[in-house]
Amino acid sequence: ELKGDLNLVEGSMTVKTTRKTWDPFIIVKARDMLKLLSRSVPLPQAKKVLEDDTHCDILRISGMVRSKERFVKRRQRLVGPNGSTLKAIELLTQ
């Protein structure tokens, strides 16, 4: 069990363990969940990171290209129309 505090004034969120917490790795999983939420991943999908057999990885494609236009095109290609590419990757990696 985790406890989360959202501070809207500072724009920060902290996650703490409680006495009922039995998994010490849950802090790392909670950090990954917060990263996903900050990147506008829907809550049901971000919650999946808390499961034992699910992990996340954030690809940083901004360093791969020099021009902003190419970066936008590659990001759109990764996401796909209406998120179809992301959904396909999710289905293939289940």
XYZ file of C-alpha atoms in Angstrom:
94
model
C 0.000 0.000 0.000
C 1.263 3.435 -0.949
C 0.343 6.947 0.059
C 0.547 9.762 -2.463
C 0.439 13.497 -1.804
C -0.203 15.999 -4.578
C 0.955 19.572 -3.959
C -0.670 21.845 -6.513
C 1.086 24.975 -5.240
C 4.596 23.582 -5.781
C 3.562 21.311 -8.643
C 5.007 18.202 -7.015
C 3.846 14.770 -5.960
C 5.378 12.574 -3.282
C 4.875 8.869 -2.753
C 5.417 7.227 0.621
C 5.176 3.695 1.884
C 2.886 2.743 4.732
C 3.225 0.073 7.378
C 1.217 -2.284 5.187
C 3.786 -2.095 2.362
C 5.477 -5.437 1.842
C 7.176 -4.886 -1.534
C 10.241 -2.605 -1.300
C 10.415 -2.296 -5.115
C 7.012 -0.591 -5.163
C 8.702 2.810 -4.752
C 10.490 2.362 -8.095
C 7.251 1.211 -9.700
C 5.417 4.230 -8.271
C 8.088 6.527 -9.714
C 7.547 4.967 -13.146
C 3.788 5.385 -12.758
C 4.245 9.082 -11.958
C 6.446 9.508 -15.026
C 3.758 7.962 -17.189
C 1.036 10.113 -15.657
C 3.125 13.227 -16.239
C 3.325 12.253 -19.923
C -0.493 12.055 -20.175
C -0.774 8.265 -20.133
C -4.307 7.303 -19.005
C -4.564 6.143 -15.389
C -5.719 2.560 -16.151
C -2.662 2.016 -18.364
C -0.292 3.696 -15.909
C -1.593 1.482 -13.090
C -0.410 -1.584 -15.007
C 3.193 -0.618 -14.159
C 2.495 -1.492 -10.526
C 2.025 -5.141 -11.490
C 5.009 -7.468 -11.107
C 5.194 -8.609 -14.722
C 4.846 -5.159 -16.331
C 7.555 -2.570 -16.920
C 7.784 0.694 -18.805
C 10.439 2.408 -20.829
C 10.370 5.967 -22.089
C 12.082 6.476 -25.428
C 13.819 9.812 -25.803
C 13.789 10.519 -29.505
C 14.640 14.213 -29.219
C 18.379 13.475 -29.193
C 18.162 11.379 -32.343
C 17.190 14.226 -34.640
C 18.434 17.766 -35.077
C 15.458 19.562 -36.546
C 12.190 20.119 -34.725
C 10.182 19.180 -37.832
C 11.739 15.718 -38.064
C 11.230 15.210 -34.338
C 7.510 15.982 -34.664
C 7.168 13.658 -37.674
C 8.906 10.772 -35.908
C 6.859 11.240 -32.759
C 3.650 11.213 -34.805
C 4.846 8.072 -36.570
C 5.481 6.353 -33.229
C 2.091 7.321 -31.844
C 0.202 6.668 -35.065
C -3.222 7.945 -36.059
C -5.462 7.948 -32.973
C -2.752 6.101 -31.036
C -3.043 2.983 -33.201
C 0.690 2.264 -33.231
C 0.880 2.549 -29.452
C -2.099 0.198 -29.108
C -0.451 -2.311 -31.448
C 2.780 -2.225 -29.455
C 0.809 -2.714 -26.243
C -1.017 -5.722 -27.686
C 2.180 -7.288 -29.016
C 4.024 -6.928 -25.718
C 1.341 -8.441 -23.463
